[in-house]
Amino acid sequence: MDIAALVPAAVGIALSPLPIASVVFLLGHRRGYGSAVACALGWMAAVAVALVVAVAVGEQLPPATDDGPPVQAIVALVAAAVLLVLAGWQWTRRRLPDGSPASTRWADAMEALGPGRAFLLGALLFLSPKSVVLALAAGLTLGDEDPAALQTLVVGALFVLASGAVVSLPVLLAVALGRRAERPLRTMRSWIAEWGARALVVVLVVLAVVQLVIGVTELR
């Protein structure tokens, strides 16, 4: 199995400013760390569900033959096109709903979130075109290769953990540093609010180029 082919998708999903900002904000929640942890778990659960569905679909696809292009090439090229369209749309929009507390209504809504609703929020935040496309591309590729069941389980688990690593990082930072984490978390949230939109465009373009290279390479 070419595990390296799944790395760009995992990195692309992990670099999602909105869930990261949401987790950072929830860490200042009056209810404590529970809501922030639940939000991160909801995000990872959504990744896992999308991956399982895509793997199941990939396993049902016909095997690649010499008469037509491999499934991985088609999936990669489609993903590249979608990501480029999203990058153009994001650049034109020039605004990211990053969850900064500038919006009083948003802040009040977040303050009312318990762990259950925070888990649901994390799952819903995954339903962005970028994350869904990347998860489906990775799952279809994994399912098309038809590895052993145990190998699929291990690789899938590693993919989910990698996809949730950056979202979980603020929680780990808060647990490790305690009150000393307040300043870096505040800096992180401010950076996302100021640069998140531009960073997302860069990530989308880089991921599109990577998927394009994968697709062209598979066609050859």
PDB file of N, CA and C in Angstrom, residues 10-99:
ATOM      1  N   ALA A  10      -4.488  13.885   4.616  1.00  0.00           N
ATOM      2  CA  ALA A  10      -4.496  14.007   6.080  1.00  0.00           C
ATOM      3  C   ALA A  10      -4.008  15.381   6.518  1.00  0.00           C
ATOM      4  N   VAL A  11      -2.949  15.867   5.878  1.00  0.00           N
ATOM      5  CA  VAL A  11      -2.415  17.194   6.217  1.00  0.00           C
ATOM      6  C   VAL A  11      -3.419  18.285   5.859  1.00  0.00           C
ATOM      7  N   GLY A  12      -4.049  18.127   4.678  1.00  0.00           N
ATOM      8  CA  GLY A  12      -5.030  19.123   4.253  1.00  0.00           C
ATOM      9  C   GLY A  12      -6.218  19.212   5.185  1.00  0.00           C
ATOM     10  N   ILE A  13      -6.699  18.064   5.663  1.00  0.00           N
ATOM     11  CA  ILE A  13      -7.822  18.065   6.606  1.00  0.00           C
ATOM     12  C   ILE A  13      -7.383  18.671   7.943  1.00  0.00           C
ATOM     13  N   ALA A  14      -6.176  18.324   8.375  1.00  0.00           N
ATOM     14  CA  ALA A  14      -5.682  18.815   9.676  1.00  0.00           C
ATOM     15  C   ALA A  14      -5.558  20.342   9.681  1.00  0.00           C
ATOM     16  N   LEU A  15      -5.168  20.922   8.541  1.00  0.00           N
ATOM     17  CA  LEU A  15      -4.989  22.379   8.466  1.00  0.00           C
ATOM     18  C   LEU A  15      -6.308  23.061   8.119  1.00  0.00           C
ATOM     19  N   SER A  16      -7.219  23.031   9.050  1.00  0.00           N
ATOM     20  CA  SER A  16      -8.546  23.640   8.882  1.00  0.00           C
ATOM     21  C   SER A  16      -8.727  24.692   9.961  1.00  0.00           C
ATOM     22  N   PRO A  17      -8.637  25.982   9.611  1.00  0.00           N
ATOM     23  CA  PRO A  17      -8.633  27.052  10.616  1.00  0.00           C
ATOM     24  C   PRO A  17      -9.886  27.121  11.483  1.00  0.00           C
ATOM     25  N   LEU A  18     -11.050  26.858  10.923  1.00  0.00           N
ATOM     26  CA  LEU A  18     -12.284  27.046  11.669  1.00  0.00           C
ATOM     27  C   LEU A  18     -12.415  26.118  12.871  1.00  0.00           C
ATOM     28  N   PRO A  19     -12.233  24.804  12.735  1.00  0.00           N
ATOM     29  CA  PRO A  19     -12.312  23.952  13.919  1.00  0.00           C
ATOM     30  C   PRO A  19     -11.203  24.238  14.931  1.00  0.00           C
ATOM     31  N   ILE A  20     -10.025  24.618  14.427  1.00  0.00           N
ATOM     32  CA  ILE A  20      -8.926  24.949  15.350  1.00  0.00           C
ATOM     33  C   ILE A  20      -9.303  26.165  16.186  1.00  0.00           C
ATOM     34  N   ALA A  21      -9.826  27.206  15.523  1.00  0.00           N
ATOM     35  CA  ALA A  21     -10.240  28.410  16.248  1.00  0.00           C
ATOM     36  C   ALA A  21     -11.366  28.112  17.223  1.00  0.00           C
ATOM     37  N   SER A  22     -12.274  27.228  16.840  1.00  0.00           N
ATOM     38  CA  SER A  22     -13.386  26.875  17.723  1.00  0.00           C
ATOM     39  C   SER A  22     -12.894  26.185  18.984  1.00  0.00           C
ATOM     40  N   VAL A  23     -11.944  25.265  18.815  1.00  0.00           N
ATOM     41  CA  VAL A  23     -11.392  24.560  19.972  1.00  0.00           C
ATOM     42  C   VAL A  23     -10.645  25.533  20.880  1.00  0.00           C
ATOM     43  N   VAL A  24      -9.882  26.443  20.269  1.00  0.00           N
ATOM     44  CA  VAL A  24      -9.142  27.433  21.064  1.00  0.00           C
ATOM     45  C   VAL A  24     -10.109  28.293  21.870  1.00  0.00           C
ATOM     46  N   PHE A  25     -11.201  28.723  21.237  1.00  0.00           N
ATOM     47  CA  PHE A  25     -12.167  29.556  21.957  1.00  0.00           C
ATOM     48  C   PHE A  25     -12.841  28.773  23.081  1.00  0.00           C
ATOM     49  N   LEU A  26     -13.178  27.518  22.799  1.00  0.00           N
ATOM     50  CA  LEU A  26     -13.854  26.701  23.803  1.00  0.00           C
ATOM     51  C   LEU A  26     -12.968  26.410  25.007  1.00  0.00           C
ATOM     52  N   LEU A  27     -11.659  26.504  24.838  1.00  0.00           N
ATOM     53  CA  LEU A  27     -10.759  26.277  25.972  1.00  0.00           C
ATOM     54  C   LEU A  27     -10.904  27.373  27.023  1.00  0.00           C
ATOM     55  N   GLY A  28     -11.431  28.531  26.622  1.00  0.00           N
ATOM     56  CA  GLY A  28     -11.720  29.584  27.582  1.00  0.00           C
ATOM     57  C   GLY A  28     -13.134  29.521  28.099  1.00  0.00           C
ATOM     58  N   HIS A  29     -13.821  28.473  27.796  1.00  0.00           N
ATOM     59  CA  HIS A  29     -15.219  28.246  28.169  1.00  0.00           C
ATOM     60  C   HIS A  29     -15.344  28.113  29.686  1.00  0.00           C
ATOM     61  N   ARG A  30     -16.411  28.639  30.220  1.00  0.00           N
ATOM     62  CA  ARG A  30     -16.627  28.537  31.673  1.00  0.00           C
ATOM     63  C   ARG A  30     -16.850  27.099  32.119  1.00  0.00           C
ATOM     64  N   ARG A  31     -17.189  26.193  31.183  1.00  0.00           N
ATOM     65  CA  ARG A  31     -17.408  24.796  31.539  1.00  0.00           C
ATOM     66  C   ARG A  31     -16.107  24.001  31.586  1.00  0.00           C
ATOM     67  N   GLY A  32     -14.977  24.622  31.252  1.00  0.00           N
ATOM     68  CA  GLY A  32     -13.714  23.910  31.311  1.00  0.00           C
ATOM     69  C   GLY A  32     -13.337  23.282  29.990  1.00  0.00           C
ATOM     70  N   TYR A  33     -12.479  22.248  30.049  1.00  0.00           N
ATOM     71  CA  TYR A  33     -11.951  21.636  28.851  1.00  0.00           C
ATOM     72  C   TYR A  33     -12.931  20.690  28.165  1.00  0.00           C
ATOM     73  N   GLY A  34     -14.005  20.326  28.838  1.00  0.00           N
ATOM     74  CA  GLY A  34     -14.906  19.305  28.314  1.00  0.00           C
ATOM     75  C   GLY A  34     -15.432  19.619  26.927  1.00  0.00           C
ATOM     76  N   SER A  35     -15.883  20.844  26.706  1.00  0.00           N
ATOM     77  CA  SER A  35     -16.454  21.216  25.409  1.00  0.00           C
ATOM     78  C   SER A  35     -15.394  21.231  24.314  1.00  0.00           C
ATOM     79  N   ALA A  36     -14.180  21.703  24.643  1.00  0.00           N
ATOM     80  CA  ALA A  36     -13.111  21.737  23.652  1.00  0.00           C
ATOM     81  C   ALA A  36     -12.715  20.329  23.232  1.00  0.00           C
ATOM     82  N   VAL A  37     -12.589  19.437  24.198  1.00  0.00           N
ATOM     83  CA  VAL A  37     -12.252  18.039  23.898  1.00  0.00           C
ATOM     84  C   VAL A  37     -13.355  17.399  23.057  1.00  0.00           C
ATOM     85  N   ALA A  38     -14.612  17.671  23.420  1.00  0.00           N
ATOM     86  CA  ALA A  38     -15.738  17.101  22.680  1.00  0.00           C
ATOM     87  C   ALA A  38     -15.755  17.604  21.241  1.00  0.00           C
ATOM     88  N   CYS A  39     -15.435  18.868  21.022  1.00  0.00           N
ATOM     89  CA  CYS A  39     -15.402  19.430  19.669  1.00  0.00           C
ATOM     90  C   CYS A  39     -14.332  18.738  18.827  1.00  0.00           C
ATOM     91  N   ALA A  40     -13.148  18.545  19.405  1.00  0.00           N
ATOM     92  CA  ALA A  40     -12.070  17.857  18.691  1.00  0.00           C
ATOM     93  C   ALA A  40     -12.456  16.413  18.382  1.00  0.00           C
ATOM     94  N   LEU A  41     -13.097  15.742  19.329  1.00  0.00           N
ATOM     95  CA  LEU A  41     -13.531  14.356  19.100  1.00  0.00           C
ATOM     96  C   LEU A  41     -14.609  14.286  18.027  1.00  0.00           C
ATOM     97  N   GLY A  42     -15.510  15.262  18.000  1.00  0.00           N
ATOM     98  CA  GLY A  42     -16.531  15.298  16.964  1.00  0.00           C
ATOM     99  C   GLY A  42     -15.911  15.441  15.584  1.00  0.00           C
ATOM    100  N   TRP A  43     -14.894  16.275  15.478  1.00  0.00           N
ATOM    101  CA  TRP A  43     -14.174  16.459  14.216  1.00  0.00           C
ATOM    102  C   TRP A  43     -13.557  15.141  13.749  1.00  0.00           C
ATOM    103  N   MET A  44     -12.871  14.447  14.672  1.00  0.00           N
ATOM    104  CA  MET A  44     -12.214  13.192  14.323  1.00  0.00           C
ATOM    105  C   MET A  44     -13.224  12.097  14.001  1.00  0.00           C
ATOM    106  N   ALA A  45     -14.353  12.104  14.691  1.00  0.00           N
ATOM    107  CA  ALA A  45     -15.398  11.116  14.400  1.00  0.00           C
ATOM    108  C   ALA A  45     -15.955  11.315  12.997  1.00  0.00           C
ATOM    109  N   ALA A  46     -16.134  12.558  12.591  1.00  0.00           N
ATOM    110  CA  ALA A  46     -16.631  12.847  11.249  1.00  0.00           C
ATOM    111  C   ALA A  46     -15.631  12.403  10.189  1.00  0.00           C
ATOM    112  N   VAL A  47     -14.338  12.614  10.459  1.00  0.00           N
ATOM    113  CA  VAL A  47     -13.300  12.137   9.540  1.00  0.00           C
ATOM    114  C   VAL A  47     -13.383  10.623   9.395  1.00  0.00           C
ATOM    115  N   ALA A  48     -13.543   9.935  10.521  1.00  0.00           N
ATOM    116  CA  ALA A  48     -13.604   8.476  10.502  1.00  0.00           C
ATOM    117  C   ALA A  48     -14.805   7.978   9.705  1.00  0.00           C
ATOM    118  N   VAL A  49     -15.960   8.602   9.903  1.00  0.00           N
ATOM    119  CA  VAL A  49     -17.168   8.185   9.174  1.00  0.00           C
ATOM    120  C   VAL A  49     -16.995   8.397   7.680  1.00  0.00           C
ATOM    121  N   ALA A  50     -16.480   9.561   7.291  1.00  0.00           N
ATOM    122  CA  ALA A  50     -16.269   9.844   5.865  1.00  0.00           C
ATOM    123  C   ALA A  50     -15.277   8.864   5.252  1.00  0.00           C
ATOM    124  N   LEU A  51     -14.237   8.525   6.002  1.00  0.00           N
ATOM    125  CA  LEU A  51     -13.232   7.594   5.497  1.00  0.00           C
ATOM    126  C   LEU A  51     -13.819   6.198   5.324  1.00  0.00           C
ATOM    127  N   VAL A  52     -14.603   5.740   6.297  1.00  0.00           N
ATOM    128  CA  VAL A  52     -15.223   4.413   6.218  1.00  0.00           C
ATOM    129  C   VAL A  52     -16.150   4.323   5.013  1.00  0.00           C
ATOM    130  N   VAL A  53     -16.968   5.357   4.809  1.00  0.00           N
ATOM    131  CA  VAL A  53     -17.892   5.369   3.663  1.00  0.00           C
ATOM    132  C   VAL A  53     -17.118   5.324   2.356  1.00  0.00           C
ATOM    133  N   ALA A  54     -16.055   6.119   2.254  1.00  0.00           N
ATOM    134  CA  ALA A  54     -15.280   6.165   1.025  1.00  0.00           C
ATOM    135  C   ALA A  54     -14.555   4.845   0.763  1.00  0.00           C
ATOM    136  N   VAL A  55     -14.028   4.233   1.818  1.00  0.00           N
ATOM    137  CA  VAL A  55     -13.365   2.933   1.662  1.00  0.00           C
ATOM    138  C   VAL A  55     -14.358   1.882   1.180  1.00  0.00           C
ATOM    139  N   ALA A  56     -15.561   1.898   1.748  1.00  0.00           N
ATOM    140  CA  ALA A  56     -16.590   0.945   1.332  1.00  0.00           C
ATOM    141  C   ALA A  56     -16.939   1.125  -0.141  1.00  0.00           C
ATOM    142  N   VAL A  57     -17.028   2.377  -0.585  1.00  0.00           N
ATOM    143  CA  VAL A  57     -17.311   2.644  -1.994  1.00  0.00           C
ATOM    144  C   VAL A  57     -16.138   2.215  -2.862  1.00  0.00           C
ATOM    145  N   GLY A  58     -14.930   2.512  -2.408  1.00  0.00           N
ATOM    146  CA  GLY A  58     -13.735   2.154  -3.166  1.00  0.00           C
ATOM    147  C   GLY A  58     -13.583   0.664  -3.360  1.00  0.00           C
ATOM    148  N   GLU A  59     -13.989  -0.112  -2.358  1.00  0.00           N
ATOM    149  CA  GLU A  59     -13.889  -1.568  -2.473  1.00  0.00           C
ATOM    150  C   GLU A  59     -14.859  -2.131  -3.498  1.00  0.00           C
ATOM    151  N   GLN A  60     -15.916  -1.388  -3.806  1.00  0.00           N
ATOM    152  CA  GLN A  60     -16.911  -1.859  -4.773  1.00  0.00           C
ATOM    153  C   GLN A  60     -16.569  -1.455  -6.207  1.00  0.00           C
ATOM    154  N   LEU A  61     -15.579  -0.576  -6.354  1.00  0.00           N
ATOM    155  CA  LEU A  61     -15.210  -0.140  -7.697  1.00  0.00           C
ATOM    156  C   LEU A  61     -14.507  -1.260  -8.449  1.00  0.00           C
ATOM    157  N   PRO A  62     -14.677  -1.338  -9.762  1.00  0.00           N
ATOM    158  CA  PRO A  62     -14.005  -2.379 -10.536  1.00  0.00           C
ATOM    159  C   PRO A  62     -12.503  -2.178 -10.518  1.00  0.00           C
ATOM    160  N   PRO A  63     -11.719  -3.273 -10.577  1.00  0.00           N
ATOM    161  CA  PRO A  63     -10.268  -3.133 -10.563  1.00  0.00           C
ATOM    162  C   PRO A  63      -9.755  -2.420 -11.808  1.00  0.00           C
ATOM    163  N   ALA A  64      -8.645  -1.750 -11.638  1.00  0.00           N
ATOM    164  CA  ALA A  64      -8.067  -1.018 -12.770  1.00  0.00           C
ATOM    165  C   ALA A  64      -7.605  -1.986 -13.848  1.00  0.00           C
ATOM    166  N   THR A  65      -7.774  -1.629 -15.088  1.00  0.00           N
ATOM    167  CA  THR A  65      -7.331  -2.443 -16.216  1.00  0.00           C
ATOM    168  C   THR A  65      -6.464  -1.597 -17.134  1.00  0.00           C
ATOM    169  N   ASP A  66      -5.839  -2.271 -18.121  1.00  0.00           N
ATOM    170  CA  ASP A  66      -4.987  -1.545 -19.060  1.00  0.00           C
ATOM    171  C   ASP A  66      -5.803  -0.718 -20.043  1.00  0.00           C
ATOM    172  N   ASP A  67      -7.113  -0.962 -20.095  1.00  0.00           N
ATOM    173  CA  ASP A  67      -7.956  -0.278 -21.064  1.00  0.00           C
ATOM    174  C   ASP A  67      -8.378   1.124 -20.606  1.00  0.00           C
ATOM    175  N   GLY A  68      -8.271   1.403 -19.311  1.00  0.00           N
ATOM    176  CA  GLY A  68      -8.737   2.684 -18.802  1.00  0.00           C
ATOM    177  C   GLY A  68      -7.822   3.210 -17.712  1.00  0.00           C
ATOM    178  N   PRO A  69      -7.977   4.469 -17.340  1.00  0.00           N
ATOM    179  CA  PRO A  69      -7.139   5.060 -16.305  1.00  0.00           C
ATOM    180  C   PRO A  69      -7.450   4.466 -14.931  1.00  0.00           C
ATOM    181  N   PRO A  70      -6.456   4.364 -14.042  1.00  0.00           N
ATOM    182  CA  PRO A  70      -6.704   3.851 -12.696  1.00  0.00           C
ATOM    183  C   PRO A  70      -7.620   4.774 -11.901  1.00  0.00           C
ATOM    184  N   VAL A  71      -8.351   4.166 -10.976  1.00  0.00           N
ATOM    185  CA  VAL A  71      -9.297   4.930 -10.173  1.00  0.00           C
ATOM    186  C   VAL A  71      -8.588   6.035  -9.394  1.00  0.00           C
ATOM    187  N   GLN A  72      -7.398   5.729  -8.856  1.00  0.00           N
ATOM    188  CA  GLN A  72      -6.677   6.714  -8.057  1.00  0.00           C
ATOM    189  C   GLN A  72      -6.361   7.965  -8.879  1.00  0.00           C
ATOM    190  N   ALA A  73      -6.040   7.776 -10.156  1.00  0.00           N
ATOM    191  CA  ALA A  73      -5.734   8.924 -11.014  1.00  0.00           C
ATOM    192  C   ALA A  73      -6.966   9.801 -11.215  1.00  0.00           C
ATOM    193  N   ILE A  74      -8.112   9.168 -11.456  1.00  0.00           N
ATOM    194  CA  ILE A  74      -9.347   9.921 -11.665  1.00  0.00           C
ATOM    195  C   ILE A  74      -9.722  10.688 -10.411  1.00  0.00           C
ATOM    196  N   VAL A  75      -9.656  10.000  -9.265  1.00  0.00           N
ATOM    197  CA  VAL A  75     -10.000  10.642  -7.993  1.00  0.00           C
ATOM    198  C   VAL A  75      -9.072  11.819  -7.713  1.00  0.00           C
ATOM    199  N   ALA A  76      -7.769  11.634  -7.945  1.00  0.00           N
ATOM    200  CA  ALA A  76      -6.806  12.704  -7.678  1.00  0.00           C
ATOM    201  C   ALA A  76      -7.039  13.903  -8.581  1.00  0.00           C
ATOM    202  N   LEU A  77      -7.322  13.679  -9.849  1.00  0.00           N
ATOM    203  CA  LEU A  77      -7.547  14.780 -10.777  1.00  0.00           C
ATOM    204  C   LEU A  77      -8.832  15.539 -10.454  1.00  0.00           C
ATOM    205  N   VAL A  78      -9.878  14.800 -10.087  1.00  0.00           N
ATOM    206  CA  VAL A  78     -11.129  15.456  -9.689  1.00  0.00           C
ATOM    207  C   VAL A  78     -10.913  16.274  -8.422  1.00  0.00           C
ATOM    208  N   ALA A  79     -10.192  15.695  -7.451  1.00  0.00           N
ATOM    209  CA  ALA A  79      -9.905  16.414  -6.207  1.00  0.00           C
ATOM    210  C   ALA A  79      -9.102  17.677  -6.487  1.00  0.00           C
ATOM    211  N   ALA A  80      -8.130  17.599  -7.419  1.00  0.00           N
ATOM    212  CA  ALA A  80      -7.322  18.771  -7.761  1.00  0.00           C
ATOM    213  C   ALA A  80      -8.197  19.881  -8.337  1.00  0.00           C
ATOM    214  N   ALA A  81      -9.134  19.504  -9.213  1.00  0.00           N
ATOM    215  CA  ALA A  81     -10.019  20.505  -9.820  1.00  0.00           C
ATOM    216  C   ALA A  81     -10.905  21.163  -8.768  1.00  0.00           C
ATOM    217  N   VAL A  82     -11.456  20.357  -7.881  1.00  0.00           N
ATOM    218  CA  VAL A  82     -12.336  20.894  -6.833  1.00  0.00           C
ATOM    219  C   VAL A  82     -11.560  21.819  -5.901  1.00  0.00           C
ATOM    220  N   LEU A  83     -10.361  21.420  -5.531  1.00  0.00           N
ATOM    221  CA  LEU A  83      -9.557  22.231  -4.618  1.00  0.00           C
ATOM    222  C   LEU A  83      -9.158  23.563  -5.251  1.00  0.00           C
ATOM    223  N   LEU A  84      -8.866  23.555  -6.548  1.00  0.00           N
ATOM    224  CA  LEU A  84      -8.530  24.809  -7.221  1.00  0.00           C
ATOM    225  C   LEU A  84      -9.734  25.746  -7.277  1.00  0.00           C
ATOM    226  N   VAL A  85     -10.912  25.189  -7.528  1.00  0.00           N
ATOM    227  CA  VAL A  85     -12.130  25.998  -7.523  1.00  0.00           C
ATOM    228  C   VAL A  85     -12.363  26.593  -6.140  1.00  0.00           C
ATOM    229  N   LEU A  86     -12.177  25.789  -5.107  1.00  0.00           N
ATOM    230  CA  LEU A  86     -12.353  26.276  -3.732  1.00  0.00           C
ATOM    231  C   LEU A  86     -11.335  27.364  -3.398  1.00  0.00           C
ATOM    232  N   ALA A  87     -10.095  27.200  -3.885  1.00  0.00           N
ATOM    233  CA  ALA A  87      -9.069  28.218  -3.630  1.00  0.00           C
ATOM    234  C   ALA A  87      -9.465  29.543  -4.281  1.00  0.00           C
ATOM    235  N   GLY A  88      -9.965  29.474  -5.521  1.00  0.00           N
ATOM    236  CA  GLY A  88     -10.412  30.692  -6.191  1.00  0.00           C
ATOM    237  C   GLY A  88     -11.575  31.353  -5.478  1.00  0.00           C
ATOM    238  N   TRP A  89     -12.509  30.524  -5.024  1.00  0.00           N
ATOM    239  CA  TRP A  89     -13.669  31.070  -4.303  1.00  0.00           C
ATOM    240  C   TRP A  89     -13.245  31.713  -2.989  1.00  0.00           C
ATOM    241  N   GLN A  90     -12.329  31.056  -2.272  1.00  0.00           N
ATOM    242  CA  GLN A  90     -11.868  31.592  -0.998  1.00  0.00           C
ATOM    243  C   GLN A  90     -11.086  32.882  -1.192  1.00  0.00           C
ATOM    244  N   TRP A  91     -10.294  32.949  -2.270  1.00  0.00           N
ATOM    245  CA  TRP A  91      -9.522  34.163  -2.545  1.00  0.00           C
ATOM    246  C   TRP A  91     -10.442  35.335  -2.873  1.00  0.00           C
ATOM    247  N   THR A  92     -11.488  35.047  -3.630  1.00  0.00           N
ATOM    248  CA  THR A  92     -12.449  36.094  -3.971  1.00  0.00           C
ATOM    249  C   THR A  92     -13.228  36.537  -2.748  1.00  0.00           C
ATOM    250  N   ARG A  93     -13.547  35.595  -1.918  1.00  0.00           N
ATOM    251  CA  ARG A  93     -14.359  35.885  -0.730  1.00  0.00           C
ATOM    252  C   ARG A  93     -13.554  36.667   0.290  1.00  0.00           C
ATOM    253  N   ARG A  94     -12.280  36.286   0.441  1.00  0.00           N
ATOM    254  CA  ARG A  94     -11.363  36.998   1.340  1.00  0.00           C
ATOM    255  C   ARG A  94     -11.890  37.141   2.762  1.00  0.00           C
ATOM    256  N   ARG A  95     -12.650  36.184   3.205  1.00  0.00           N
ATOM    257  CA  ARG A  95     -13.148  36.264   4.577  1.00  0.00           C
ATOM    258  C   ARG A  95     -13.285  34.842   5.111  1.00  0.00           C
ATOM    259  N   LEU A  96     -12.880  34.635   6.328  1.00  0.00           N
ATOM    260  CA  LEU A  96     -12.953  33.311   6.935  1.00  0.00           C
ATOM    261  C   LEU A  96     -13.775  33.383   8.213  1.00  0.00           C
ATOM    262  N   PRO A  97     -14.830  32.601   8.351  1.00  0.00           N
ATOM    263  CA  PRO A  97     -15.586  32.576   9.616  1.00  0.00           C
ATOM    264  C   PRO A  97     -14.786  31.814  10.657  1.00  0.00           C
ATOM    265  N   ASP A  98     -13.750  32.469  11.178  1.00  0.00           N
ATOM    266  CA  ASP A  98     -12.763  31.769  11.996  1.00  0.00           C
ATOM    267  C   ASP A  98     -13.182  31.586  13.440  1.00  0.00           C
ATOM    268  N   GLY A  99     -14.321  32.072  13.828  1.00  0.00           N
ATOM    269  CA  GLY A  99     -14.762  31.870  15.191  1.00  0.00           C
ATOM    270  C   GLY A  99     -14.135  32.800  16.201  1.00  0.00           C
TER     271      GLY A  99
END
